Coordinates of C-alpha atoms (C1' of nucleotides) in Angstrom, one line a residue:
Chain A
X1 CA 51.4 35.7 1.3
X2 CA 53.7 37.8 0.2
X3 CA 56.1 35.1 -0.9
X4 CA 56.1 34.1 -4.7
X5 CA 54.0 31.0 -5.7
X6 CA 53.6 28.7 -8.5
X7 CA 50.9 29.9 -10.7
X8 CA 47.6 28.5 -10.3
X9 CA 46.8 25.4 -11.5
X10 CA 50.7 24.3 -12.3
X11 CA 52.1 22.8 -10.4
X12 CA 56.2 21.5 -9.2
X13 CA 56.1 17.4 -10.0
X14 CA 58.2 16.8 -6.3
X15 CA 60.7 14.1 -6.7
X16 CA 58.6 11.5 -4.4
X17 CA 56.3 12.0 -7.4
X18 CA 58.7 11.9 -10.3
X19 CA 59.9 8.6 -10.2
X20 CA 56.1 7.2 -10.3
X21 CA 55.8 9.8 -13.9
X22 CA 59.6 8.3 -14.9
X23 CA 57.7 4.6 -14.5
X24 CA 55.3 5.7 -16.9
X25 CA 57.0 7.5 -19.3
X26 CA 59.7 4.5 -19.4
X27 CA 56.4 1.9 -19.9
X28 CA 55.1 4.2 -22.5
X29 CA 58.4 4.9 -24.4
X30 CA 59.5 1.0 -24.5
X31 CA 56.1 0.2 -25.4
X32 CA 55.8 2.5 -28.6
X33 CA 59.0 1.7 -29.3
X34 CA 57.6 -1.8 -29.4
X35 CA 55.1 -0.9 -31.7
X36 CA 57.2 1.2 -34.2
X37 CA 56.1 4.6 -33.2
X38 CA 58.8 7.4 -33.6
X39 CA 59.4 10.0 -31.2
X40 CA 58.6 13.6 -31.9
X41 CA 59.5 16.9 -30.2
X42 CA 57.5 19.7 -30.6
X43 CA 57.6 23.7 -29.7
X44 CA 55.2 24.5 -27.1
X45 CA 54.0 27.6 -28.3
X46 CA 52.7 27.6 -32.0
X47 CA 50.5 30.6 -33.9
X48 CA 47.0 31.1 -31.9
X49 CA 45.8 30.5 -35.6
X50 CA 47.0 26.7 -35.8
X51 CA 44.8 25.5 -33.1
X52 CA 41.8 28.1 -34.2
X53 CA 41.8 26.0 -37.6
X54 CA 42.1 22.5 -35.7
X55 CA 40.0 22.4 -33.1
X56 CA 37.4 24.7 -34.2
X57 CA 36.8 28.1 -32.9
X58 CA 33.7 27.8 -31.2
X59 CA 34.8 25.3 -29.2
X60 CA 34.8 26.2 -25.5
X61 CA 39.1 25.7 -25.5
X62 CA 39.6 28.3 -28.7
X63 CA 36.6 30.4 -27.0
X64 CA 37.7 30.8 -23.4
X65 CA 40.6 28.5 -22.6
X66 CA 43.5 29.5 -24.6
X67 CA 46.6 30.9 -23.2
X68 CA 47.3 33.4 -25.8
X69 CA 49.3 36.7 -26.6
X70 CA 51.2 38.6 -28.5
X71 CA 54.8 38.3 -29.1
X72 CA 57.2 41.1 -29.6
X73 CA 56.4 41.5 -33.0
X74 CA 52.8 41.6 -32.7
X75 CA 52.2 38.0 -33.7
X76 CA 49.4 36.7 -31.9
X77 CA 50.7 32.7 -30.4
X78 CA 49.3 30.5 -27.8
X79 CA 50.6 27.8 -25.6
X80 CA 49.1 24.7 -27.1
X81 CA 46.1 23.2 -25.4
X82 CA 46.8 20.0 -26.9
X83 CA 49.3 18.1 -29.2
X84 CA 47.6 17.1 -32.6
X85 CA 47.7 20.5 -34.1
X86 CA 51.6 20.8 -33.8
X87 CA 51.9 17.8 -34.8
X88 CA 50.2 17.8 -37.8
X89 CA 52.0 21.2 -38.9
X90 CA 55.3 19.4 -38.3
X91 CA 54.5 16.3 -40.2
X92 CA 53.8 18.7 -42.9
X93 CA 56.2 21.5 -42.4
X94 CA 58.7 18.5 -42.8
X95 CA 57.4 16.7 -45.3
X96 CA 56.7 13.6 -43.4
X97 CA 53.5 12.7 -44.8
X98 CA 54.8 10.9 -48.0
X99 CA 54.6 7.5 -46.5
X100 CA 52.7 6.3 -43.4
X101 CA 53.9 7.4 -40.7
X102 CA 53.9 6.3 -36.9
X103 CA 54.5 9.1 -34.6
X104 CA 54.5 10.0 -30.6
X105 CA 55.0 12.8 -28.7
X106 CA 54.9 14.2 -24.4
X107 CA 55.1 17.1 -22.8
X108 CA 52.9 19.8 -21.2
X109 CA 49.9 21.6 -22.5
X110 CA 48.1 24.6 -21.5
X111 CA 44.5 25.3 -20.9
X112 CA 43.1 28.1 -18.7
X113 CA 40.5 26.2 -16.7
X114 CA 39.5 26.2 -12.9
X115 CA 41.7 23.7 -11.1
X116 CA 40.2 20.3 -9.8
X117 CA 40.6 16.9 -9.0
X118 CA 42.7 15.2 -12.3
X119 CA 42.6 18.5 -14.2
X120 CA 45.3 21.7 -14.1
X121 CA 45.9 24.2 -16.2
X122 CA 49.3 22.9 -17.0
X123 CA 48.4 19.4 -17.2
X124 CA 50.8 16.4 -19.0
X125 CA 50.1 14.6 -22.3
X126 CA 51.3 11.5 -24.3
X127 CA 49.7 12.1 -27.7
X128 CA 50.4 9.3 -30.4
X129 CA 49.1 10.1 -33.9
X130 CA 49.3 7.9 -37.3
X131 CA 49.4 9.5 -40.4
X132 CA 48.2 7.9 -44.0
X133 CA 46.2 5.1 -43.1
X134 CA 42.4 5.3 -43.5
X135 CA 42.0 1.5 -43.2
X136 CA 40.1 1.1 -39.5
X137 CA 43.1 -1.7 -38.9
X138 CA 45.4 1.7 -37.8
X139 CA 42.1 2.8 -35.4
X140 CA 42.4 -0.7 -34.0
X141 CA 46.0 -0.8 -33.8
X142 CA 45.8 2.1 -31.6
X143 CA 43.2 0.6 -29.4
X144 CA 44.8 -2.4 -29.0
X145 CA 48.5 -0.7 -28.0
X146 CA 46.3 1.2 -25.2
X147 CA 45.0 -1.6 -23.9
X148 CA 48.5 -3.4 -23.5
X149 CA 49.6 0.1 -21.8
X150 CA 46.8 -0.7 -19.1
X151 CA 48.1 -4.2 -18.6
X152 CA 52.0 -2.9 -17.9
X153 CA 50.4 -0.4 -15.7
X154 CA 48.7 -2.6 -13.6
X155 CA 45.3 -0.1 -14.8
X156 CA 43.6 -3.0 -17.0
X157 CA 41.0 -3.9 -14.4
X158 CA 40.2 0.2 -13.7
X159 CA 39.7 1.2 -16.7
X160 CA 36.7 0.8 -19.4
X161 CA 37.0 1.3 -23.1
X162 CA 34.0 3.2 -25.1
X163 CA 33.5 2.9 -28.8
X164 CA 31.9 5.3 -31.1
X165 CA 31.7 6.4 -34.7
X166 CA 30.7 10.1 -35.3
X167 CA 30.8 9.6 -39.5
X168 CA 31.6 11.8 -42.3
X169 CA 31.4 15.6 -41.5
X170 CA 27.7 15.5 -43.9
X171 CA 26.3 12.3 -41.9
X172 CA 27.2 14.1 -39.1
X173 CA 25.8 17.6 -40.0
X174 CA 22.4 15.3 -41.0
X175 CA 22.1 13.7 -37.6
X176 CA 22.7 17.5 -36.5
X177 CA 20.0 19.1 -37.9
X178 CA 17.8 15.9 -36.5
X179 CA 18.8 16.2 -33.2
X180 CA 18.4 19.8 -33.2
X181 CA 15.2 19.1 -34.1
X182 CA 14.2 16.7 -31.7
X183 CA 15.6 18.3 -29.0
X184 CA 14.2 21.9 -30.1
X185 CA 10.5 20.5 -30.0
X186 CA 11.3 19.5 -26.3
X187 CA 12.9 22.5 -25.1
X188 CA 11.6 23.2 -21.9
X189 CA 12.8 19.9 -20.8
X190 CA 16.4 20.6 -21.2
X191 CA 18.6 21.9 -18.9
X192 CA 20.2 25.4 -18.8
X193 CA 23.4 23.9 -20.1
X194 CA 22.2 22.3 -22.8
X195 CA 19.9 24.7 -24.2
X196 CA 22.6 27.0 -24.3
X197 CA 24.5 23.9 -26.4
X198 CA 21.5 23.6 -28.8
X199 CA 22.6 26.3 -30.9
X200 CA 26.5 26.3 -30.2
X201 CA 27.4 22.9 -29.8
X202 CA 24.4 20.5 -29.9
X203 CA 26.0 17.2 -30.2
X204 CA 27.6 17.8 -26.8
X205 CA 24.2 17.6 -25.5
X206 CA 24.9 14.1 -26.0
X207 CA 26.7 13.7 -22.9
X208 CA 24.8 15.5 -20.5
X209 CA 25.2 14.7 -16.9
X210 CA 21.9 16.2 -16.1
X211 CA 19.7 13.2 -15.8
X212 CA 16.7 14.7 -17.3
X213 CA 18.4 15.6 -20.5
X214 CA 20.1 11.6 -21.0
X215 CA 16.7 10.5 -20.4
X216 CA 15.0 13.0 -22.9
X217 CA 17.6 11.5 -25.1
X218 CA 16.2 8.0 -24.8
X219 CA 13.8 8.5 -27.4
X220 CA 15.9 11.1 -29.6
X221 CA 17.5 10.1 -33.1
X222 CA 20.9 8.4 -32.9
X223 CA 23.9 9.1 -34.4
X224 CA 24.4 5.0 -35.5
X225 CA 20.8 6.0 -37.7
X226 CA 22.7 8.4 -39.7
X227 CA 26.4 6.8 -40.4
X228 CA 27.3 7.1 -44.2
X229 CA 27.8 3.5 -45.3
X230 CA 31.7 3.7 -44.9
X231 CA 31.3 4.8 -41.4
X232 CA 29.2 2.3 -40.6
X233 CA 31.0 -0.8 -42.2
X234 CA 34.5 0.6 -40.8
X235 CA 32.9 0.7 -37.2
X236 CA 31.2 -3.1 -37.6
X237 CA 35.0 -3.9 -38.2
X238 CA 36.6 -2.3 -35.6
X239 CA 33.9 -3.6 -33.2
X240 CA 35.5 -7.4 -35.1
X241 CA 39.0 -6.3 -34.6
X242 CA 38.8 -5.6 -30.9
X243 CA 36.4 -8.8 -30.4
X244 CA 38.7 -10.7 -32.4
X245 CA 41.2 -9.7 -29.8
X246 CA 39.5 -10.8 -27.2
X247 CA 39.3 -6.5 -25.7
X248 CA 35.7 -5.9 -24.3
X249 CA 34.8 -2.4 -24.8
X250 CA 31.2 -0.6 -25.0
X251 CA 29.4 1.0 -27.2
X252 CA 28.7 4.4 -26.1
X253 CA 26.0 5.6 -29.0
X254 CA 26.4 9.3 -27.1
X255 CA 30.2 9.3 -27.0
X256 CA 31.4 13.1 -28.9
X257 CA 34.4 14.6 -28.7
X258 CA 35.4 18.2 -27.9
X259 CA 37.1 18.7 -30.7
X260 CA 36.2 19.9 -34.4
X261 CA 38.4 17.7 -36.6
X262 CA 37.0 14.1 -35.1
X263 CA 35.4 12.0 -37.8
X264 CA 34.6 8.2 -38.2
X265 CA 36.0 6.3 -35.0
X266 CA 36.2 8.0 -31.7
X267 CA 37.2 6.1 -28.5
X268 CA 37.8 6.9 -24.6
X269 CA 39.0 5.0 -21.7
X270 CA 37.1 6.0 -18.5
X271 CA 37.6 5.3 -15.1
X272 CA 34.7 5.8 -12.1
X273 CA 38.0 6.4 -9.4
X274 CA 39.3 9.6 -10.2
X275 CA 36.5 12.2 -9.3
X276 CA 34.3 13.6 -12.0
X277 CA 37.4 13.3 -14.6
X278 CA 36.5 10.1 -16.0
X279 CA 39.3 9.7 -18.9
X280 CA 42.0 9.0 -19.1
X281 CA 42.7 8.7 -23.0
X282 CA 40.8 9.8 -25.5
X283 CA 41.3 10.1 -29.2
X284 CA 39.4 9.2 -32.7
X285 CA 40.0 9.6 -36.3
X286 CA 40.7 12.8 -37.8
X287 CA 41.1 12.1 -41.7
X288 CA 40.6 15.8 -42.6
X289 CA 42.4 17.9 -40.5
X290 CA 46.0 17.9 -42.3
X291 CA 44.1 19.2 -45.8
X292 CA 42.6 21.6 -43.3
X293 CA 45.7 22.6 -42.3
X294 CA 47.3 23.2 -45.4
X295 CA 48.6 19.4 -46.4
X296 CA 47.9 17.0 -48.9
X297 CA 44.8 14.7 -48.0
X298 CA 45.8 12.3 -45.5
X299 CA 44.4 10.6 -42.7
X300 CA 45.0 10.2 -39.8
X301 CA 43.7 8.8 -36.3
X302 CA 45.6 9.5 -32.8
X303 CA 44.7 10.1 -29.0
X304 CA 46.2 11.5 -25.9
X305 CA 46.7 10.4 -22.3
X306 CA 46.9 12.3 -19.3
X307 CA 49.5 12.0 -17.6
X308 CA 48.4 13.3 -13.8
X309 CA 45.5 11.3 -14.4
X310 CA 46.9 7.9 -15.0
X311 CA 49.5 8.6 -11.9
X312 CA 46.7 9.5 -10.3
X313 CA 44.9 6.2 -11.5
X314 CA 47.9 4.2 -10.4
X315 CA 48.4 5.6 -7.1
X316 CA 44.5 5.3 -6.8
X317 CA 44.3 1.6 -7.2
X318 CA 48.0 0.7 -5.7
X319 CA 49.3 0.2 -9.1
X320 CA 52.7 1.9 -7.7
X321 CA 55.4 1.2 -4.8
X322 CA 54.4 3.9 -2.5
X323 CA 57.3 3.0 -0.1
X324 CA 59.3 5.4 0.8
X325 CA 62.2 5.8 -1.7
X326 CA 65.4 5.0 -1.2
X327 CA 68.1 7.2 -2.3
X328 CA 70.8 5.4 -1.7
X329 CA 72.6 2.1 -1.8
X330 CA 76.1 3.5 0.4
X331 CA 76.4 5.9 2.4
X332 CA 79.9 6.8 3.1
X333 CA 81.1 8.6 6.5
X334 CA 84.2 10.2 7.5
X335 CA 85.4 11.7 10.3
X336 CA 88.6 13.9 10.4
X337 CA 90.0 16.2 8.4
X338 CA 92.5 13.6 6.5
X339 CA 89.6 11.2 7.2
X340 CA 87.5 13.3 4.7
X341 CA 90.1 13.6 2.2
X342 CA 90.5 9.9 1.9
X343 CA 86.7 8.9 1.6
X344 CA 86.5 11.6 -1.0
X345 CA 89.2 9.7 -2.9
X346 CA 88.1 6.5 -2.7
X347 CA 83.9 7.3 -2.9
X348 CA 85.5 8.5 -6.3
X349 CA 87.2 5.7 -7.4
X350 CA 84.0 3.4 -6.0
X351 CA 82.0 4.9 -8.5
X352 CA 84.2 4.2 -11.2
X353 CA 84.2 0.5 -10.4
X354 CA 81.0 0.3 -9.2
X355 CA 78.8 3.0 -11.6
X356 CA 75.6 1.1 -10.7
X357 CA 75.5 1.5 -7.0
X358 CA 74.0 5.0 -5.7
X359 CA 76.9 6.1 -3.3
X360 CA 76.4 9.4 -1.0
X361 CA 79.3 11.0 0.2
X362 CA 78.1 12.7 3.6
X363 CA 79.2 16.3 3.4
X364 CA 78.3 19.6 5.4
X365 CA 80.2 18.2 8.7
X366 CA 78.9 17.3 11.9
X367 CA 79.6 14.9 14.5
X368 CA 80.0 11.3 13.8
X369 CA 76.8 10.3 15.1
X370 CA 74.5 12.4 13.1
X371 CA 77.1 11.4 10.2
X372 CA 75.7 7.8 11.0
X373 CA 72.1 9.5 11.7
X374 CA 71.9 10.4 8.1
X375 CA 73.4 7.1 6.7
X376 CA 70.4 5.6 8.4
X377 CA 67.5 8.2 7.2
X378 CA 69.6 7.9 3.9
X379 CA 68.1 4.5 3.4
X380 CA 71.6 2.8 2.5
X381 CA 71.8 -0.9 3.2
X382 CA 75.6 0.2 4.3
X383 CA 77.3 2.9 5.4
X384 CA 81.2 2.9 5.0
X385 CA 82.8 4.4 7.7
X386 CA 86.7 6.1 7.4
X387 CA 87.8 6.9 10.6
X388 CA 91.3 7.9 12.2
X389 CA 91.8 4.7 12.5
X390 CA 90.8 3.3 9.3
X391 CA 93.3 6.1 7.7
X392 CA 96.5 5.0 9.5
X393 CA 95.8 1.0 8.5
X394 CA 94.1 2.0 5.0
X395 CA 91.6 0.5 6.1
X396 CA 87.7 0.8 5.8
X397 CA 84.7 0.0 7.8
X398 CA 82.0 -1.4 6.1
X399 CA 78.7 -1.2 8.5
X400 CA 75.2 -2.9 7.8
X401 CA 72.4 -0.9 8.7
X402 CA 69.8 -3.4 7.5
X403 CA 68.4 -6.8 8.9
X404 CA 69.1 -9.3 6.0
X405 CA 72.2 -7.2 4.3
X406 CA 74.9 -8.6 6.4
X407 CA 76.0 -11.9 4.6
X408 CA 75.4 -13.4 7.6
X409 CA 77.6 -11.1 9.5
X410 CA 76.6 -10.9 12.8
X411 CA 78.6 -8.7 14.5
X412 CA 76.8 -5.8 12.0
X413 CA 80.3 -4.4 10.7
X414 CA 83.8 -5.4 9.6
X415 CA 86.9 -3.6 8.8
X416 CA 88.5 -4.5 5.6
X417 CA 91.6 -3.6 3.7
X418 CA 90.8 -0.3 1.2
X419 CA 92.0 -2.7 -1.6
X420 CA 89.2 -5.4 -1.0
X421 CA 86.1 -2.7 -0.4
X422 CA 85.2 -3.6 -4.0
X423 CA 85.1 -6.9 -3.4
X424 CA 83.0 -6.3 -0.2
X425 CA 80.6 -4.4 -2.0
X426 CA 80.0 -6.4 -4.6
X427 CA 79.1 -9.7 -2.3
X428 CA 76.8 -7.2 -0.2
X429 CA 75.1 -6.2 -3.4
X430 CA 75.5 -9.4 -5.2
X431 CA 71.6 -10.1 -5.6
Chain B
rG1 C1' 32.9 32.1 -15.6
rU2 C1' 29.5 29.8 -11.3
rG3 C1' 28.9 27.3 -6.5
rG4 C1' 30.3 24.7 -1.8
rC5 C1' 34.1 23.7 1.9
rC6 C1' 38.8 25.3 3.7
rG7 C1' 43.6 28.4 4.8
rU8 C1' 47.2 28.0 12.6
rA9 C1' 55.1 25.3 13.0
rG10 C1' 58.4 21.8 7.2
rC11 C1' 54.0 17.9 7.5
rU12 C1' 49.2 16.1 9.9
rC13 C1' 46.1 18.6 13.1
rA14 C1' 44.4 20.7 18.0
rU15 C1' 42.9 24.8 21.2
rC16 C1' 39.3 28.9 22.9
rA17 C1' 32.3 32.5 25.7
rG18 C1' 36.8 36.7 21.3
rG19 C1' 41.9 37.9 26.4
rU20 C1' 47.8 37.8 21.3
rA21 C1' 49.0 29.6 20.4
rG22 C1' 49.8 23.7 21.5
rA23 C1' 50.6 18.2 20.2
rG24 C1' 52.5 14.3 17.1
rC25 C1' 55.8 13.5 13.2
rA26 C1' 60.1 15.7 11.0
rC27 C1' 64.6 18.8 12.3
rU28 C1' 68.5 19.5 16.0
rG29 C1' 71.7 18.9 20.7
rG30 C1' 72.7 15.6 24.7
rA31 C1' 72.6 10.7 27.6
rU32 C1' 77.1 7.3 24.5
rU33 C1' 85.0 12.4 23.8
rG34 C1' 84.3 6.7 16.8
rU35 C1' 78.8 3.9 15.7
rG36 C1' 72.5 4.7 13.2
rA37 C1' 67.2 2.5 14.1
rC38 C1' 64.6 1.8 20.0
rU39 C1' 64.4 4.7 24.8
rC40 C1' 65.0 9.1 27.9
rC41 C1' 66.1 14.5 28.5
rG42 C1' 66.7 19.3 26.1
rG43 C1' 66.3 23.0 21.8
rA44 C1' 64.9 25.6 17.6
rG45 C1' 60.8 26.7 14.6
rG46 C1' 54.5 30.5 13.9
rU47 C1' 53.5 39.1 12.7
rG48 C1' 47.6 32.1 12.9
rG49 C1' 47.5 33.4 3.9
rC50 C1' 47.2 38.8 3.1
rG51 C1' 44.4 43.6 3.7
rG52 C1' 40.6 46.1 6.1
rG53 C1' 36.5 46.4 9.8
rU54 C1' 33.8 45.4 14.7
rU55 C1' 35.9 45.4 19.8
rC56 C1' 39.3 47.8 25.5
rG57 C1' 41.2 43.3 23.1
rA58 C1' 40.5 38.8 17.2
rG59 C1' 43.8 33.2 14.8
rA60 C1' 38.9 33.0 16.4
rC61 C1' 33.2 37.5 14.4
rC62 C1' 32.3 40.6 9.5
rC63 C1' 34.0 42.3 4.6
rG64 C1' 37.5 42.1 0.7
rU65 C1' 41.5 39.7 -1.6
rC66 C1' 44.9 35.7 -2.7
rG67 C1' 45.5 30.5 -2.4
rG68 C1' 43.9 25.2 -1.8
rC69 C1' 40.3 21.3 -2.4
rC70 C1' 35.7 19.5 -4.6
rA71 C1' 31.7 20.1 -8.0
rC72 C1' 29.4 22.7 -12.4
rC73 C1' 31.0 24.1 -17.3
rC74 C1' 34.7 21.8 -20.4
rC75 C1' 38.2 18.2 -21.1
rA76 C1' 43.3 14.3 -20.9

RNA sequence: GUGGCCGUAGCUCAUCAGGUAGAGCACUGGAUUGUGACUCCGGAGGUGGCGGGUUCGAGACCCGUCGGCCACCCCA
């Protein structure tokens, strides 16, 4: 194919598509709006460094996923492959951070992965972060605004909520070594995977999908045995918050995350529809990462949803109008050279009066049947016809191309004064 | 990075022991010199992903490559 193609793995959002990601992003927006949450727009490319010192360079995105090079001054910068980072170095680039702060964010990220169901390598993120809270009250704030997402969306019955706490960075380190242990003294038993993971990444381990290795994990030390005491107290609360609520979730005791700067609460919302990519959201507490990055000590809890996925999700489970879309409320015809001049005109003036209806001037010629052709394919519930006629009595036709438009008009059409087309409209359109 | 399946008209897919392609939908013209949808008739549209090989001959077989899908890995 010698023709030029999208890069792998991103792809064109086609407008039959669009307007299901416009329904979410307007559900989204309203709702965080709801909730307080300001917007935030951030670069898409930052310094590879940012994300080396957030998400942890030896994990498998800083290792082998990153989009990175160098600009034209040698600086080494990457597209991000996910939102926290950026937006922690803008909260304190800015100086946001001297009071709590509420903040969201959307757009793209980047990570260089093999294409499959749910996951591309430009995929679509709504992060939301919370800066300067370390009360768990913020964790289940956040929790609790997801799970009102899922209800607008129509997703509440598709989707699951797991629970987990992953503790200080020392309780954490403690289980570590444990685990290690453990799982070291039963090495032949593990998978390839995951004895490649004992020394990189063994808490990763954790979720293994290789049966042998969850059930070699039956009888291994668990996280919940480790939790400092303000872990553990914090998660008793959240688990009282969300019951309190009346939100069921699960406990998932295995439940990591990818990234390095997670500590305390971490939470997901899976889905068994969508393929081997089971979430859909994902996020946790991360009380140390803006120090790590350079800012005064503040914490700070966020997550990030997919975007492909939950359209995805919704398309999946018939959450969304899949009907064909229509375009167009009017359709306006002319036929004529002085014909065309007139509908111009008065399409014009239409959408001046009327700025609500979605009125499409035919153009590019034809005959008058396949002008008519395409008011039909168009959609419109009518198409307005200026003929010869209709020019020398200024005059308009107003023709219904649906059952149940015409008013009770049965003849299907009527001609009516240019002066009263308004008018016309407006009963046609009136519910 | 690894593995499986797949790449024929804009879309969904056929065909054939290897003898250079067809349907439906969509598009378009007409039947109706100013009236859409239904019907009928006609038309356009493919160097069969790309490159190489086997063969008298390949879309069909082989190799490579690119792309797609799915899974592993990893993650939203």
């Amino acid at each position: 194919m010698s023709n030029i193609q999208a890069i792998r793995g991103m792809n064109d959002i086609l407008p039959e598509d669009t307007r299901h990601w416009r329904h979410l992003e307007q559900t989204v927006s309203r709702l965080l709006a709801s909730y307080g949450y300001g917007e935030i727009r951030l670069p898409v490319v930052e310094k590879t460094e940012l994300f080396k010192r957030s998400i942890g360079e030896v994990t498998d995105i800083v290792e082998k996923e990153m989009y990175s090079f160098d600009d034209r001054n040698g600086e080494n910068l990457t597209l991000r492959p996910e939102g926290t980072a950026g937006c922690v170095r803008a909260a304190i680039q800015h100086g946001l951070l001297g009071v709590p702060q509420r903040l969201w964010y959307m757009g793209p990220m980047f990570r260089y992965e093999r294409p499959q169901k749910g996951r591309q390598r430009q995929f679509h993120q709504i992060g939301v972060e919370a800066f300067g809270i370390a009360s768990v009250d913020m964790d289940a704030e956040l929790i609790l605004l997801t799970a009102r997402l899922w209800r607008q969306l129509g997703l509440a019955d598709s989707v699951e909520l797991q629970i987990n706490s992953i503790g200080s960075s020392a309780a954490r380190r403690a289980y570590r070594a444990a685990l290690v242990d453990y799982l070291t003294s039963h090495q032949d038993a593990l998978d390839e995977d995951s004895q490649r993971r004992l020394h990189s990444n063994p808490l990763r381990i954790l979720d293994s999908k290789s049966p042998q290795t969850q059930a070699l994990l039956d009888a291994a030390p668990t996280m919940a045995d480790y939790l400092d005491d303000e872990s553990r107290t914090d998660f008793s609360r959240l688990c009282e918050f969300l019951q309190a609520a009346g939100l069921p979730y699960v406990i998932n005791p295995r439940l990591v995350r990818g990234l390095d700067y997670y500590n305390k609460t971490v939470f997901e919302w899976v889905t068994d529809r969508l393929g081997s990519q089971n979430a859909v959201c994902a996020g946790g507490r991360y009380d140390n990462l803006v120090e790590q990055l350079g800012g005064k000590n503040t914490p700070g809890v966020g997550f990030a949803m997919g975007m492909e996925r939950l359209v995805l999700l919704m398309l999946e489970t018939g959450a969304l109008d899949q009907s064909g879309q229509v375009l167009a409320d009017v359709y306006a015809v002319a036929a004529g050279d002085r014909a065309q001049s007139t509908a111009l005109a008065a399409v014009e003036s239409l959408r001046d009066s009327l700025p609500d209806l979605a009125i499409v001037q035919h153009t590019g010629g034809g005959s008058f049947k396949s002008q008519l052709k395409k008011a039909d394919k168009s959609g419109a519930r009518v198409a307005l016809i200026w003929g010869e006629d209709e020019v020398s009595t200024q005059t308009v036709t107003v023709k219904h191309l649906r059952e149940g438009s015409g008013q009770g008009d049965r003849s299907g059409q009527q001609t009516v004064p240019g002066q009263q087309l308004e008018a016309t409209l407006r009963a046609v359109f009136a519910d």
